[in-house]
PDB file of C-alpha atoms in Angstrom:
ATOM      1  CA  MET A 744      95.244 102.792  85.292  1.00 83.00           C
ATOM      2  CA  LEU A 745      93.882 104.302  82.144  1.00 88.00           C
ATOM      3  CA  GLU A 746      96.633 105.150  79.698  1.00 91.00           C
ATOM      4  CA  LEU A 747      96.905 106.923  76.280  1.00 94.00           C
ATOM      5  CA  ARG A 748      96.371 103.970  73.968  1.00 94.00           C
ATOM      6  CA  THR A 749      93.751 102.008  72.185  1.00 95.00           C
ATOM      7  CA  TYR A 750      91.398  99.765  74.161  1.00 94.00           C
ATOM      8  CA  THR A 751      89.110  97.056  72.901  1.00 93.00           C
ATOM      9  CA  TYR A 752      85.442  96.925  73.867  1.00 93.00           C
ATOM     10  CA  ALA A 753      86.276  94.010  76.181  1.00 93.00           C
ATOM     11  CA  GLU A 754      88.884  95.878  78.086  1.00 93.00           C
ATOM     12  CA  MET A 755      86.731  98.953  78.498  1.00 93.00           C
ATOM     13  CA  SER A 756      83.775  96.814  79.570  1.00 92.00           C
ATOM     14  CA  ALA A 757      85.717  95.155  82.304  1.00 92.00           C
ATOM     15  CA  LEU A 758      87.434  98.472  83.345  1.00 91.00           C
ATOM     16  CA  PHE A 759      84.117 100.261  83.842  1.00 90.00           C
ATOM     17  CA  LYS A 760      82.057  97.169  84.638  1.00 88.00           C
ATOM     18  CA  THR A 761      79.324  97.808  81.938  1.00 89.00           C
ATOM     19  CA  ARG A 762      78.318  95.820  78.891  1.00 88.00           C
ATOM     20  CA  ASP A 763      76.891  98.860  77.155  1.00 88.00           C
ATOM     21  CA  THR A 764      78.881 100.981  74.639  1.00 91.00           C
ATOM     22  CA  GLN A 765      76.843 104.056  75.566  1.00 91.00           C
ATOM     23  CA  GLY A 766      77.712 103.583  79.233  1.00 91.00           C
ATOM     24  CA  ILE A 767      81.441 103.509  78.355  1.00 93.00           C
ATOM     25  CA  LYS A 768      81.050 106.646  76.398  1.00 93.00           C
ATOM     26  CA  ARG A 769      79.098 108.364  79.190  1.00 93.00           C
ATOM     27  CA  ARG A 770      81.750 107.569  81.778  1.00 92.00           C
ATOM     28  CA  LEU A 771      84.562 108.741  79.482  1.00 94.00           C
ATOM     29  CA  ASP A 772      82.760 112.048  78.932  1.00 94.00           C
ATOM     30  CA  ARG A 773      81.924 112.406  82.637  1.00 92.00           C
ATOM     31  CA  TYR A 774      85.550 112.059  83.554  1.00 90.00           C
ATOM     32  CA  GLY A 775      86.606 114.636  80.940  1.00 91.00           C
ATOM     33  CA  ILE A 776      88.607 112.094  78.921  1.00 94.00           C
ATOM     34  CA  GLU A 777      89.049 112.847  75.176  1.00 96.00           C
ATOM     35  CA  TYR A 778      88.645 109.853  72.957  1.00 95.00           C
ATOM     36  CA  THR A 779      87.643 108.481  69.573  1.00 95.00           C
ATOM     37  CA  VAL A 780      85.676 105.315  68.830  1.00 93.00           C
ATOM     38  CA  GLU A 781      86.071 103.020  65.830  1.00 93.00           C
ATOM     39  CA  GLY A 782      83.597 100.237  65.039  1.00 90.00           C
ATOM     40  CA  ARG A 783      80.397  99.208  66.831  1.00 88.00           C
ATOM     41  CA  ARG A 784      79.366  97.028  69.791  1.00 85.00           C
ATOM     42  CA  GLU A 785      81.869  94.167  70.497  1.00 85.00           C
ATOM     43  CA  SER A 786      84.239  95.272  67.751  1.00 89.00           C
ATOM     44  CA  ALA A 787      84.410  98.836  69.030  1.00 92.00           C
ATOM     45  CA  ARG A 788      87.944 100.241  69.746  1.00 94.00           C
ATOM     46  CA  PHE A 789      88.370 103.225  72.022  1.00 95.00           C
ATOM     47  CA  LYS A 790      91.385 105.359  71.427  1.00 96.00           C
ATOM     48  CA  ILE A 791      92.175 107.451  74.510  1.00 95.00           C
ATOM     49  CA  GLU A 792      93.771 110.691  73.245  1.00 95.00           C
ATOM     50  CA  ARG A 793      93.941 113.016  76.312  1.00 95.00           C
ATOM     51  CA  ILE A 794      93.309 112.750  80.068  1.00 94.00           C
ATOM     52  CA  PRO A 795      93.237 116.181  81.476  1.00 93.00           C
ATOM     53  CA  ASN A 796      92.884 115.176  85.137  1.00 91.00           C
ATOM     54  CA  PRO A 797      94.846 111.866  85.577  1.00 93.00           C
ATOM     55  CA  PHE A 798      94.692 111.938  89.369  1.00 94.00           C
ATOM     56  CA  LYS A 799      90.868 112.172  89.300  1.00 93.00           C
ATOM     57  CA  VAL A 800      90.625 109.170  86.923  1.00 93.00           C
ATOM     58  CA  PHE A 801      93.130 107.183  88.921  1.00 93.00           C
ATOM     59  CA  CYS A 802      91.259 107.788  92.095  1.00 94.00           C
ATOM     60  CA  ILE A 803      87.962 106.613  90.584  1.00 93.00           C
ATOM     61  CA  ILE A 804      89.130 103.678  88.661  1.00 91.00           C
ATOM     62  CA  ASP A 805      91.956 102.126  90.746  1.00 92.00           C
ATOM     63  CA  LEU A 806      91.433 103.419  94.300  1.00 93.00           C
ATOM     64  CA  HIS A 807      87.609 103.242  93.967  1.00 92.00           C
ATOM     65  CA  PHE A 808      86.716 106.698  95.217  1.00 95.00           C
ATOM     66  CA  ALA A 809      83.342 107.994  94.535  1.00 94.00           C
ATOM     67  CA  PRO A 810      83.098 110.486  91.538  1.00 90.00           C
ATOM     68  CA  GLN A 811      81.583 113.100  93.803  1.00 92.00           C
ATOM     69  CA  THR A 812      84.707 113.285  95.933  1.00 94.00           C
ATOM     70  CA  ASP A 813      86.508 116.748  96.081  1.00 95.00           C
ATOM     71  CA  PHE A 814      89.733 115.512  94.371  1.00 94.00           C
ATOM     72  CA  GLU A 815      91.624 118.804  95.072  1.00 94.00           C
ATOM     73  CA  LYS A 816      91.119 118.191  98.866  1.00 96.00           C
ATOM     74  CA  LEU A 817      92.003 114.574  98.445  1.00 95.00           C
ATOM     75  CA  LEU A 818      95.287 115.534  96.595  1.00 94.00           C
ATOM     76  CA  TYR A 819      96.236 117.894  99.510  1.00 94.00           C
ATOM     77  CA  PHE A 820      95.383 115.211 102.049  1.00 94.00           C
ATOM     78  CA  PHE A 821      97.654 112.546 100.263  1.00 93.00           C
ATOM     79  CA  TYR A 822     100.498 115.118 100.022  1.00 94.00           C
ATOM     80  CA  TYR A 823     100.459 115.898 103.730  1.00 94.00           C
ATOM     81  CA  LEU A 824      99.988 112.214 104.580  1.00 92.00           C
ATOM     82  CA  PHE A 825     103.014 110.924 102.650  1.00 93.00           C
ATOM     83  CA  ASN A 826     105.239 114.068 103.093  1.00 92.00           C
ATOM     84  CA  ASP A 827     104.694 115.603 106.587  1.00 89.00           C
ATOM     85  CA  ASP A 828     105.714 113.412 109.476  1.00 86.00           C
ATOM     86  CA  GLU A 829     103.646 115.269 111.992  1.00 87.00           C
ATOM     87  CA  PHE A 830     100.490 115.155 109.977  1.00 82.00           C
ATOM     88  CA  LEU A 831      99.209 111.959 111.611  1.00 74.00           C
TER      89      LEU A 831
END
């Protein structure tokens, strides 16, 4: 799970499965994550400052859902799946 802290280039590269700093930046931008970068290439440090939609980021990174998923519907699905006994 992505947290509000500073990550090294190696950690972000492993998390997003890319070796390109621009690729990491594009994914962070696409997910709406606010961040700052210090350094270049392998010495880069990414400071995650704000995650406006943590459920979406969690589903994409940890649960491996496609970024095109309607996360509002998925949120309702999980809510009823875990809280309503007659839903199944």
